[in-house]
Each structure stands twice: as C-alpha cells, then as structure tokens.
Amino acid sequence: MNPRRVPRSTYRLQLTSDFDLFEAARRLPYLHELGVDWVYLSPLLAAEAGSDHGYDVAVHTREDPERGGSSGLEALASVAHGLDMGVLVDIVPNHVGVANPRPATWWWDVLEHGPGSRFASYFDIDWEAGGGRLLLPVVGDGDEGSVEVLPEERAVVYHDLRLPMAPGSTDLAAQHYELVSWRRGDSELNYRRFFTVTTLAGLRVEDPEVFEDSHGEIRRWFEVGLVDGLRVDHPDGLRDPGDYLDRLAKLTDGSYVVVEKILEPGESLPSTWATAGTTGYDVLALVDRVLTDPGGEAELDDVSGSVDFAALSHDTKRSVADGSLQAEVRRIVRELPPDGLPDDLVRDAVAELLACFPVYRSYLPLGVEHLVLAFATARARRPDLLVGLDALEPVLSDPAQPAALRFQQTSGMVMAKGVEDCAFYRHSRLTSLNEVGGDPGVFSLSVEEFHEAMVRRQAGWPDAMTALSTHDTKRSEDVRARLAVLAEVPSPWAAALELFLRQAPLPDPVFGNLLWQAAVGAWPISRERLHAYAEKAMREAGDHTTWTDPDEDYERAVHAAVDAAYDDEAVGRTIAEVVGLVEGPGRSNSLSAKLLSLTLPGVPDVYQGSELGDLSLVDPDNRRPVDFDEAEASLARGDNPKQALTARALRLRRDRPELFTSYAPLSADGEAAEHVLAFDRGGAVTVVTRLPLGLARKGGWGDTTLALTDGSSRRVADLLGDQPAVVLVPEDLS
C-alpha cells in the first residue's frame, strides 16, 4: 500500500463498461512512467444499468459489475500499490439512481411499502405534500393509457419502467406512488433530487443509519487497504457538509479527501472542514485569467453585445427558481413557520432571495454574510417584497430552522442550473472564461494578483487539488487556451464573426458568437460533434429553444450554420484563417497553463488524455476514449511537447518533493516583463510565457531578465530557450 497520505499528483480515469477496472489496471504502468503518483477513479459503486458515468449509484453495497466489480478493484489496487501508486476514488453521497428501480433496493422498498418502509427515512420525501404518496413524474403527454397494472405479476408497468405493487393491492389508486405527467415534476415533486434530475433521488446521509449503510463498502476499501483517498461529489447537496466530512474522516482514519466544492471569486472554503481542499476549479479560473489579455476586453464586449453577466445570472437563476426548481422553492415555503402572509408572496420572496444569493450556499452560522448580502440585494431589487423578506430573514438566518437548512441545500441547485447550465451559454464575450468555478464577468487577472492568490493557497490549502480539465469542464484546457488568444486579436475575430453571421445568419448573434468560438476553439472537429454541441448549447441556453420544448425553426437555423462550416467555402476559408492566427499562440498558452497547473501549490490532477493535447467541448464530447497505446508510444518517442512537459513536471513532483515546499513569486525586468510569469517552489523554478502574440509583436524577450531568489538575474530568453514554458531545478541554474 502507498505509504504517502497525500498524493503528489493524480490522474483521472473515466471508468465505463468498455474501459473497466481491469483495463485501468493495465494502463497503470504508463501512468507511472508519466510520473503520476495516484490514480484517480470515477465512481465505482453499482450504478444504473448502462450508465456511462457512474454518478447514478443504485446499490451501495458492491462495486459495479459493468466496471469490473470487486475483483477489478482488487486487481487495480494490487497493480497500483505494487508500483507505489495510491488510489483515489470518487464517491457520490448526495443521491441515488432511481431511473430503473431494482428489487431489493432501498427505493424499491419505498415504492412497495411507502411511508411504512424501513427505508422511507433514507430519502428526503415530503409525504404530506403528495397526499401520502410519492409523485413519479414519468408519464408522457397523452400517454396515460400506457400505464398497466399487472396484479398477477405484482407489478405496475409503464413502457420499460417496472414498479412493485403495495402488498394486498390490486389497483393503481392503492399504490404508495402516483405516476403523473412529467410536466408536473418541476412544480410538484415531493422528494429532493440532484439539481433538476428526477431520476436521482436525494439521500439523507445526515442520518447516522443512512451514512453507515451507504458507506459500508467504502469503509471496507480502507480497512483492507484497497483505496487511499476520496473525492466527494457535490457536497453542497448535503444537509450538513461539515458534519459529513467529520464522519468521513473518522471512517477513513483521516485519509486524503477533497471535495467538489465550487467557490465563487473571493470565496474561501470553510477552514473547519475535514478536507485537504477543493478539486481545483478555483485555480483553473485563475490560470485562465492570468493568461488572458485585458486589452481585448472592451472590443470583445462590443462584439458580444455588452451583456452584464451579473444581471444575466440573476435573471437566469430567477427563471430556474420559478421554473424547473419551483418544487424546491415550494418546499422551503412549506417548512417555514406560519406568518400569515400569502403563499404566493412568500414564494416570490424566496425565489428572489435564491436569485440574489452571491455564492452556491452558506453553512450557517458560516457564510451568514452571504445571506445578509442576498437579503440586501433582494430588498434593493424588489421593494415590493419587503414584508416577505422581513419575515424570512430571522428564519433563514437560524440554523435550527428546517426552512433555513432546506434553503441552503437549494441555493446551490439554483446557482448550478441558472449559471453553469444556462447563463454560461448566453454570455459569449470570451467563452474560455465560461467555466465552472469562474465568473465570466471577471475578464483577466494581473500577475501580481495571481501571485497573491498562490501565496494564500500555499499557506492555507497546500494539499488541495489543482485542475485544468475535468469530466465537467465546458471546454477542454486546450480549447480554452486557444480561445484566450482572441483577447489578443479582437479586431480580426470581430471581422471573422461578421462574415460567419452574414454567410450563415442566426436569429441570435450572441449565441452565434458562442457557437463560432466553439468551432474555432475545437477545430478540426467533425460535423457530428459540432452538431451535438450546438444542440446542447442552444437548449441549455434556453432563451430560444429548450430540451422540453424545442423550437424547430430556431434549431434548423443553428444547424444550418454548423453545416456552413463544412459546406460554405467562404466560411471554411475564414475558419482556417482564424485558426491559423490563434493555433500557434494557443499551443503556447496550453503549455503555459499546463505547467502552471502542475507546479502551483496543491496536488495537480491530469484529466485522462489531456497530456496529449485534447480539443474537446462539453460532455459527452470530453469523455471520449483515450488512445493509451498511442500515448505509451509517444511517451517513449518523446515527440509530444505537451506530454513531455507533463512528464517532466510530474516526475519532479513525485521524485523530488523537497523542491515544492514553498512559493516565492519571481519578478521580471525589461520591455517584455509583462509576458513572463515565474515562481520558485523551494528549488523548482517555473517560468511561463503569457500573451504570446504581444510578445511576438515586441520582437521577443530581448534583454528581459528574471530575478531569482538567490539574488542573481537570468535572461528570460536563456531560461526558456525555444520553449514557452519550463520548470528548472537547482542544477539547471547552477
């Protein structure tokens, strides 16, 4: 077993039925040769049949047989520990997959026995709101006749959905659930879910019995030495994340744990939490912005219609609170103590407060300042709601109040669906900034601000994860690196966009900007992949067409624009010209960003295949299989610059950790000083190029020098040679 309690790096693998634990074990020698310290696995527990991601765990007592099962985990752990590598596993405590209920599972028992089920308390169900029944919003429009009752089989069947019948019952009305129109779910659902996904039912892990039953297999992993650390998915969905992490630390004997907590700019992770830190979206946002030219902001703003992102986010969050998450708002209102006010006024006030909440959530009493700000903002925006807001404030500020706890679990849902999954698709100024954990309204970051953030990180969260690409990023690191170049060439981009919109007119030119940035950022991309992206992007944006109510005319125009990229000569030529302009500087940005993420304070994570170069868009595009045979071959040949740089940094992190124990910013002097970002980690010195087109316009580095911590100075040109990014060790500088 790996003796290290903290990984020096991780490498994320997405497990599927085609790439299972046995195949992952077979690829560990490559990861070891690359320099990886721990392998980092997507969820392992038994998920819904056919799941391609594993976040819909259906059975907590065993590993997923489609992903290799328990024998696969044992095989992988054996190989990993034999290579002195650790094993980090993603776990999903917030919810359980219920799309296809299975006999002998908790959800099945609740469907069969209702409130009398011994597992009824495992789920966050408001039985009273459903008239004593569980609402299942699964019936299609006008399809009620497809619901069948089969007493002889003790089953209720709706197409492929098969449900148990209550003991002794013979008809639909006697069941503990009610099959209703899918359209009723958003306003009437009476169980907590993951975001807007009704097939992922919330678990009450705050209940000790639920915690034990849902974590028994996880406990075994640590007791027998199969797993060394955990990544906790969506902690903000839990009733009390801090308490949960305390119990998890006890279960794992204080092993390494990171949390998928999304921090807004300026927000800090609670220091009392038993975790090494976040999974790194906060660092990703800083890396992207320090490599973005602030000089392009005004012109790109003009091109995209000068949208106020804060106002846009408020409105999309409010739309979500009034629409797809209205059931959650209504439940908060039901849990409020009686106040004599009309329900519609109170619902309006709660929804407005959710729309005004500045971060994902509070953890009362921690984060009460965010609640105070939300109330102040709501009062300023909606003075007509003052009486409702005044009644809400003392209740929602009190962690002893059920409604306050419910509000905390809901605000993150509204933020995720309103901002990440909606506003990010409507704001198109520079889409490399439209990323989880970042605020697209914050365009760039100075080198000084970046250093200040890293000094704080080294002091407060030195073992938190750093990431550049994940299975959830909207665009891969290489796409973002290429798109960042547009900030250096805003005028050529404006001219290209004008041609695109003229040749392939779109009803919404702001969305057109987002679509054509995706095409240029991921080019060359297949027609099929770009069509799939366009469909997801315009439906997530939700202002012209949606998943549930598609506008055929609008979608036809968007898909015609996609086809123009391949069929219209002028469009194709212009794409080639823009790509020719940004591709080289984009590669420079990519190497700089990669080296930053690998050598900054924290535990660097490499998303599968990203070391090779990967021009992927949002999932499922970013979850395509990796050619590990070619990865092994190219590592041996040494002909992939990004892979070679990744290997050098990872090997240093693993084999010479004493070089990465502190953080000291290094300052540059000379005409090109603004184009270098450098720091000393306690022996290892990282030097990267920023704003490469601007550097080229100045004719290169010239006599620009870098001051080292020993008092000496070196010419940046000598340190970098012909590379945009290098990590140097003491012998390189002697």
Coordinates of N, CA, C and O in Angstrom, one line a residue, residues 545-659:
T545 N -34.9 28.0 -27.4 CA -35.3 26.6 -27.6 C -34.9 25.9 -26.3 O -33.9 26.3 -25.6
T546 N -35.6 24.8 -26.0 CA -35.2 24.1 -24.8 C -35.3 22.6 -25.0 O -35.8 22.1 -26.1
W547 N -34.8 21.8 -24.1 CA -34.9 20.3 -24.2 C -36.3 19.9 -24.2 O -36.7 18.9 -24.9
T548 N -37.2 20.5 -23.4 CA -38.6 20.0 -23.3 C -39.5 20.7 -24.3 O -40.6 20.2 -24.5
D549 N -39.1 21.8 -24.9 CA -40.0 22.5 -25.8 C -39.1 23.1 -27.0 O -39.0 24.3 -27.1
P550 N -38.6 22.2 -27.8 CA -37.7 22.7 -28.9 C -38.4 23.5 -29.9 O -39.5 23.2 -30.3
D551 N -37.7 24.6 -30.4 CA -38.2 25.4 -31.4 C -37.5 25.0 -32.7 O -36.4 25.2 -33.0
E552 N -38.3 24.3 -33.6 CA -37.7 23.7 -34.8 C -37.1 24.7 -35.7 O -36.1 24.5 -36.3
D553 N -37.8 25.9 -35.9 CA -37.2 26.9 -36.8 C -35.9 27.4 -36.3 O -34.9 27.6 -37.1
Y554 N -35.8 27.7 -35.0 CA -34.6 28.2 -34.5 C -33.5 27.2 -34.6 O -32.3 27.5 -35.0
E555 N -33.8 25.9 -34.2 CA -32.8 24.9 -34.2 C -32.3 24.6 -35.7 O -31.1 24.3 -35.9
R556 N -33.2 24.7 -36.6 CA -32.9 24.5 -38.0 C -31.8 25.5 -38.5 O -30.9 25.2 -39.2
A557 N -32.0 26.8 -38.0 CA -31.1 27.8 -38.4 C -29.7 27.6 -37.8 O -28.7 27.8 -38.4
V558 N -29.7 27.1 -36.5 CA -28.4 26.9 -35.9 C -27.7 25.7 -36.6 O -26.5 25.8 -36.8
H559 N -28.4 24.7 -36.9 CA -27.8 23.5 -37.5 C -27.3 23.9 -38.9 O -26.3 23.3 -39.4
A560 N -28.0 24.8 -39.6 CA -27.6 25.2 -40.9 C -26.3 26.0 -40.8 O -25.4 25.9 -41.7
A561 N -26.1 26.7 -39.7 CA -24.8 27.4 -39.5 C -23.7 26.4 -39.3 O -22.6 26.6 -39.8
V562 N -24.0 25.4 -38.5 CA -23.0 24.3 -38.4 C -22.6 23.7 -39.7 O -21.4 23.6 -40.0
D563 N -23.5 23.4 -40.5 CA -23.2 22.8 -41.8 C -22.4 23.8 -42.7 O -21.6 23.4 -43.5
A564 N -22.7 25.1 -42.5 CA -21.9 26.1 -43.3 C -20.4 26.0 -43.0 O -19.6 26.3 -43.9
A565 N -20.1 25.6 -41.8 CA -18.6 25.4 -41.5 C -18.0 24.4 -42.4 O -16.7 24.5 -42.6
Y566 N -18.7 23.5 -42.9 CA -18.2 22.4 -43.8 C -18.5 22.6 -45.2 O -17.8 22.1 -46.1
D567 N -19.6 23.3 -45.5 CA -20.1 23.3 -46.9 C -20.0 24.7 -47.6 O -20.0 24.8 -48.8
D568 N -19.8 25.8 -46.8 CA -19.7 27.1 -47.4 C -18.2 27.5 -47.5 O -17.5 27.5 -46.5
E569 N -17.7 27.7 -48.7 CA -16.3 28.0 -49.0 C -15.8 29.2 -48.2 O -14.7 29.1 -47.6
A570 N -16.6 30.2 -48.2 CA -16.1 31.5 -47.5 C -16.0 31.2 -46.0 O -15.0 31.7 -45.4
V571 N -17.0 30.5 -45.5 CA -16.9 30.2 -44.0 C -15.7 29.3 -43.7 O -15.0 29.6 -42.8
G572 N -15.6 28.3 -44.5 CA -14.4 27.4 -44.3 C -13.1 28.1 -44.4 O -12.2 27.8 -43.6
R573 N -13.0 29.0 -45.4 CA -11.7 29.7 -45.5 C -11.5 30.6 -44.3 O -10.3 30.7 -43.8
T574 N -12.5 31.3 -43.8 CA -12.3 32.2 -42.7 C -12.0 31.4 -41.4 O -11.2 31.8 -40.6
I575 N -12.6 30.2 -41.2 CA -12.3 29.4 -40.1 C -10.8 29.1 -40.1 O -10.1 29.2 -39.1
A576 N -10.3 28.7 -41.3 CA -8.9 28.3 -41.5 C -8.0 29.5 -41.2 O -6.9 29.3 -40.5
E577 N -8.4 30.7 -41.6 CA -7.6 31.9 -41.3 C -7.5 32.2 -39.8 O -6.5 32.5 -39.3
V578 N -8.7 32.1 -39.1 CA -8.7 32.4 -37.7 C -7.9 31.3 -37.0 O -7.1 31.7 -36.1
V579 N -8.1 30.1 -37.3 CA -7.3 29.0 -36.6 C -5.9 29.2 -36.9 O -5.0 29.0 -36.0
G580 N -5.5 29.6 -38.1 CA -4.1 29.8 -38.4 C -3.5 30.9 -37.6 O -2.3 30.9 -37.2
L581 N -4.3 31.9 -37.2 CA -3.9 33.0 -36.4 C -3.7 32.6 -34.9 O -2.8 33.1 -34.3
V582 N -4.6 31.8 -34.4 CA -4.6 31.5 -33.0 C -4.0 30.2 -32.6 O -3.7 29.9 -31.4
E583 N -3.8 29.3 -33.5 CA -3.3 27.9 -33.2 C -2.0 27.9 -32.5 O -1.8 27.3 -31.5
G584 N -1.0 28.6 -33.1 CA 0.4 28.7 -32.5 C 0.4 29.3 -31.1 O 0.9 28.7 -30.2
P585 N -0.1 30.5 -31.0 CA -0.2 31.1 -29.7 C -1.0 30.3 -28.7 O -0.8 30.3 -27.5
G586 N -2.1 29.6 -29.2 CA -2.9 28.7 -28.4 C -2.0 27.6 -27.8 O -2.2 27.2 -26.6
R587 N -1.1 27.1 -28.6 CA -0.3 26.0 -28.1 C 0.7 26.5 -27.0 O 0.9 25.9 -26.0
S588 N 1.1 27.8 -27.2 CA 1.9 28.4 -26.2 C 1.2 28.5 -24.9 O 1.6 28.2 -23.8
N589 N -0.1 29.1 -25.0 CA -0.9 29.2 -23.8 C -1.2 27.8 -23.2 O -1.2 27.7 -21.9
S590 N -1.4 26.8 -24.0 CA -1.7 25.5 -23.5 C -0.5 24.9 -22.6 O -0.7 24.4 -21.5
L591 N 0.7 25.1 -23.1 CA 1.9 24.6 -22.4 C 2.1 25.4 -21.1 O 2.4 24.9 -20.1
S592 N 1.9 26.7 -21.2 CA 2.0 27.6 -20.0 C 1.0 27.2 -19.0 O 1.3 27.0 -17.8
A593 N -0.3 27.0 -19.4 CA -1.3 26.7 -18.4 C -1.1 25.3 -17.8 O -1.3 25.1 -16.6
K594 N -0.6 24.4 -18.6 CA -0.4 23.0 -18.1 C 0.7 23.1 -17.1 O 0.6 22.4 -16.0
L595 N 1.8 23.7 -17.4 CA 2.9 23.8 -16.4 C 2.5 24.5 -15.1 O 2.9 24.1 -14.0
L596 N 1.7 25.6 -15.3 CA 1.2 26.2 -14.1 C 0.4 25.3 -13.2 O 0.7 25.1 -12.0
S597 N -0.5 24.6 -13.8 CA -1.4 23.7 -13.0 C -0.6 22.5 -12.4 O -0.9 22.1 -11.3
L598 N 0.5 22.1 -13.0 CA 1.3 21.0 -12.5 C 2.3 21.4 -11.4 O 2.7 20.6 -10.6
T599 N 2.6 22.7 -11.3 CA 3.7 23.1 -10.4 C 3.3 24.1 -9.4 O 4.0 24.5 -8.5
L600 N 2.0 24.6 -9.5 CA 1.5 25.5 -8.4 C 1.3 24.8 -7.1 O 1.3 23.6 -7.1
P601 N 1.1 25.5 -6.0 CA 0.8 24.9 -4.7 C -0.5 24.0 -4.9 O -1.5 24.4 -5.5
G602 N -0.4 22.8 -4.3 CA -1.6 21.9 -4.4 C -1.2 20.6 -5.1 O 0.0 20.4 -5.5
V603 N -2.1 19.7 -5.2 CA -1.9 18.4 -5.8 C -2.4 18.4 -7.2 O -3.6 18.5 -7.5
P604 N -1.5 18.4 -8.2 CA -2.0 18.5 -9.6 C -2.7 17.3 -10.1 O -2.3 16.1 -9.9
D605 N -3.9 17.5 -10.8 CA -4.6 16.4 -11.4 C -4.5 16.5 -12.9 O -4.7 17.6 -13.5
V606 N -4.3 15.4 -13.6 CA -4.3 15.4 -15.0 C -5.5 14.6 -15.5 O -5.7 13.4 -15.1
Y607 N -6.4 15.2 -16.2 CA -7.6 14.6 -16.8 C -7.1 13.7 -17.9 O -6.3 14.0 -18.7
Q608 N -7.7 12.5 -18.0 CA -7.3 11.5 -18.9 C -7.1 12.0 -20.4 O -8.0 12.7 -20.9
G609 N -5.9 11.8 -20.9 CA -5.6 12.2 -22.3 C -5.2 13.7 -22.4 O -4.8 14.1 -23.5
S610 N -5.4 14.5 -21.4 CA -5.1 15.9 -21.6 C -3.7 16.2 -21.8 O -3.3 17.2 -22.4
E611 N -2.8 15.3 -21.3 CA -1.4 15.5 -21.5 C -1.0 15.4 -23.0 O 0.1 15.8 -23.4
L612 N -1.9 14.8 -23.8 CA -1.6 14.6 -25.2 C -2.0 15.7 -26.1 O -1.5 15.9 -27.2
G613 N -2.8 16.6 -25.5 CA -3.5 17.7 -26.3 C -4.9 17.2 -26.7 O -5.0 16.1 -27.2
D614 N -5.9 18.0 -26.3 CA -7.2 17.5 -26.5 C -8.2 18.7 -26.7 O -8.3 19.5 -25.9
L615 N -8.7 18.7 -27.9 CA -9.7 19.8 -28.3 C -11.1 19.3 -28.1 O -11.7 18.9 -29.1
S616 N -11.6 19.2 -26.9 CA -12.9 18.7 -26.6 C -13.8 19.8 -26.1 O -13.3 20.8 -25.5
L617 N -15.1 19.6 -26.3 CA -16.1 20.5 -25.8 C -16.8 19.9 -24.6 O -16.3 18.9 -24.0
V618 N -18.0 20.3 -24.3 CA -18.7 19.9 -23.1 C -19.1 18.4 -23.2 O -19.2 17.9 -24.3
D619 N -19.4 17.8 -22.1 CA -19.7 16.4 -22.1 C -21.0 16.2 -23.0 O -21.8 17.0 -23.0
P620 N -21.1 15.0 -23.7 CA -20.2 13.9 -23.6 C -18.9 13.9 -24.4 O -18.2 13.0 -24.5
D621 N -18.7 15.1 -25.1 CA -17.6 15.2 -26.0 C -16.2 15.0 -25.3 O -15.3 14.4 -25.8
N622 N -16.2 15.4 -24.0 CA -14.9 15.4 -23.3 C -14.7 14.0 -22.6 O -13.8 13.8 -21.8
R623 N -15.6 13.1 -22.8 CA -15.5 11.7 -22.2 C -15.2 10.7 -23.3 O -15.5 9.5 -23.0
R624 N -14.7 11.1 -24.4 CA -14.4 10.1 -25.5 C -13.2 9.3 -25.0 O -12.4 9.7 -24.3
P625 N -13.1 8.0 -25.6 CA -12.0 7.2 -25.2 C -10.6 7.8 -25.5 O -10.5 8.5 -26.5
V626 N -9.6 7.5 -24.7 CA -8.3 7.9 -24.9 C -7.5 6.7 -25.6 O -7.6 5.6 -25.2
D627 N -6.7 7.0 -26.6 CA -5.8 6.0 -27.2 C -4.6 5.9 -26.4 O -3.6 6.5 -26.6
F628 N -4.6 5.0 -25.4 CA -3.5 4.8 -24.5 C -2.3 4.1 -25.1 O -1.2 4.2 -24.7
D629 N -2.6 3.3 -26.1 CA -1.5 2.7 -26.9 C -0.6 3.7 -27.5 O 0.6 3.7 -27.4
E630 N -1.3 4.7 -28.2 CA -0.5 5.8 -28.8 C 0.1 6.7 -27.7 O 1.3 7.2 -27.9
A631 N -0.5 6.8 -26.6 CA 0.1 7.6 -25.5 C 1.4 7.0 -25.0 O 2.4 7.7 -24.8
E632 N 1.4 5.7 -24.8 CA 2.6 5.0 -24.4 C 3.7 5.1 -25.4 O 4.8 5.4 -25.1
A633 N 3.3 5.0 -26.7 CA 4.3 5.1 -27.8 C 4.9 6.5 -27.9 O 6.1 6.6 -28.0
S634 N 4.0 7.5 -27.8 CA 4.5 8.9 -27.9 C 5.4 9.2 -26.7 O 6.4 10.0 -26.9
L635 N 5.1 8.7 -25.5 CA 5.9 9.0 -24.4 C 7.3 8.4 -24.6 O 8.3 9.0 -24.3
A636 N 7.3 7.2 -25.1 CA 8.6 6.6 -25.4 C 9.4 7.3 -26.5 O 10.6 7.5 -26.4
R637 N 8.7 7.8 -27.5 CA 9.4 8.6 -28.6 C 9.8 10.0 -28.1 O 10.8 10.5 -28.6
G638 N 9.0 10.5 -27.2 CA 9.3 11.9 -26.7 C 9.0 13.0 -27.7 O 9.6 14.1 -27.7
D639 N 8.0 12.7 -28.6 CA 7.8 13.7 -29.7 C 6.5 14.5 -29.5 O 6.1 15.2 -30.4
N640 N 5.9 14.4 -28.3 CA 4.7 15.2 -28.0 C 5.1 16.3 -26.9 O 5.4 15.9 -25.8
P641 N 5.3 17.5 -27.3 CA 5.8 18.5 -26.4 C 5.0 18.7 -25.1 O 5.5 18.8 -24.0
K642 N 3.6 18.6 -25.2 CA 2.8 18.7 -24.0 C 3.0 17.5 -23.1 O 3.1 17.7 -21.9
Q643 N 3.0 16.3 -23.7 CA 3.2 15.1 -22.9 C 4.6 15.1 -22.2 O 4.7 14.7 -21.0
A644 N 5.6 15.6 -23.0 CA 7.0 15.6 -22.4 C 7.0 16.6 -21.3 O 7.7 16.3 -20.2
L645 N 6.4 17.8 -21.4 CA 6.4 18.7 -20.3 C 5.7 18.2 -19.1 O 6.1 18.4 -18.0
T646 N 4.5 17.6 -19.4 CA 3.8 17.0 -18.3 C 4.6 15.9 -17.5 O 4.6 15.9 -16.3
A647 N 5.3 15.1 -18.3 CA 6.1 14.0 -17.6 C 7.2 14.6 -16.8 O 7.5 14.2 -15.7
R648 N 7.9 15.6 -17.3 CA 9.0 16.3 -16.6 C 8.4 16.8 -15.2 O 9.0 16.6 -14.2
A649 N 7.3 17.6 -15.3 CA 6.8 18.2 -14.1 C 6.3 17.1 -13.1 O 6.5 17.2 -11.9
L650 N 5.5 16.1 -13.6 CA 5.0 15.1 -12.7 C 6.1 14.3 -12.1 O 6.0 13.9 -10.9
R651 N 7.2 13.9 -12.8 CA 8.3 13.2 -12.2 C 9.0 14.0 -11.2 O 9.4 13.4 -10.1
L652 N 9.1 15.3 -11.4 CA 9.7 16.1 -10.4 C 8.9 16.2 -9.1 O 9.4 16.1 -8.0
R653 N 7.6 16.3 -9.3 CA 6.7 16.4 -8.2 C 6.7 15.1 -7.4 O 6.7 15.1 -6.1
R654 N 6.8 14.0 -8.0 CA 6.8 12.7 -7.4 C 8.2 12.4 -6.7 O 8.3 11.9 -5.6
D655 N 9.2 12.6 -7.5 CA 10.5 12.1 -7.1 C 11.4 13.1 -6.3 O 12.3 12.7 -5.6
R656 N 11.0 14.4 -6.5 CA 11.8 15.4 -5.7 C 10.9 16.4 -5.0 O 10.9 17.6 -5.3
P657 N 10.0 15.8 -4.1 CA 9.0 16.7 -3.5 C 9.7 17.8 -2.7 O 9.0 18.8 -2.4
E658 N 10.9 17.7 -2.3 CA 11.6 18.7 -1.5 C 11.7 20.0 -2.2 O 12.0 21.1 -1.6
L659 N 11.6 20.0 -3.6 CA 11.7 21.2 -4.4 C 10.4 21.9 -4.5 O 10.3 23.0 -5.1

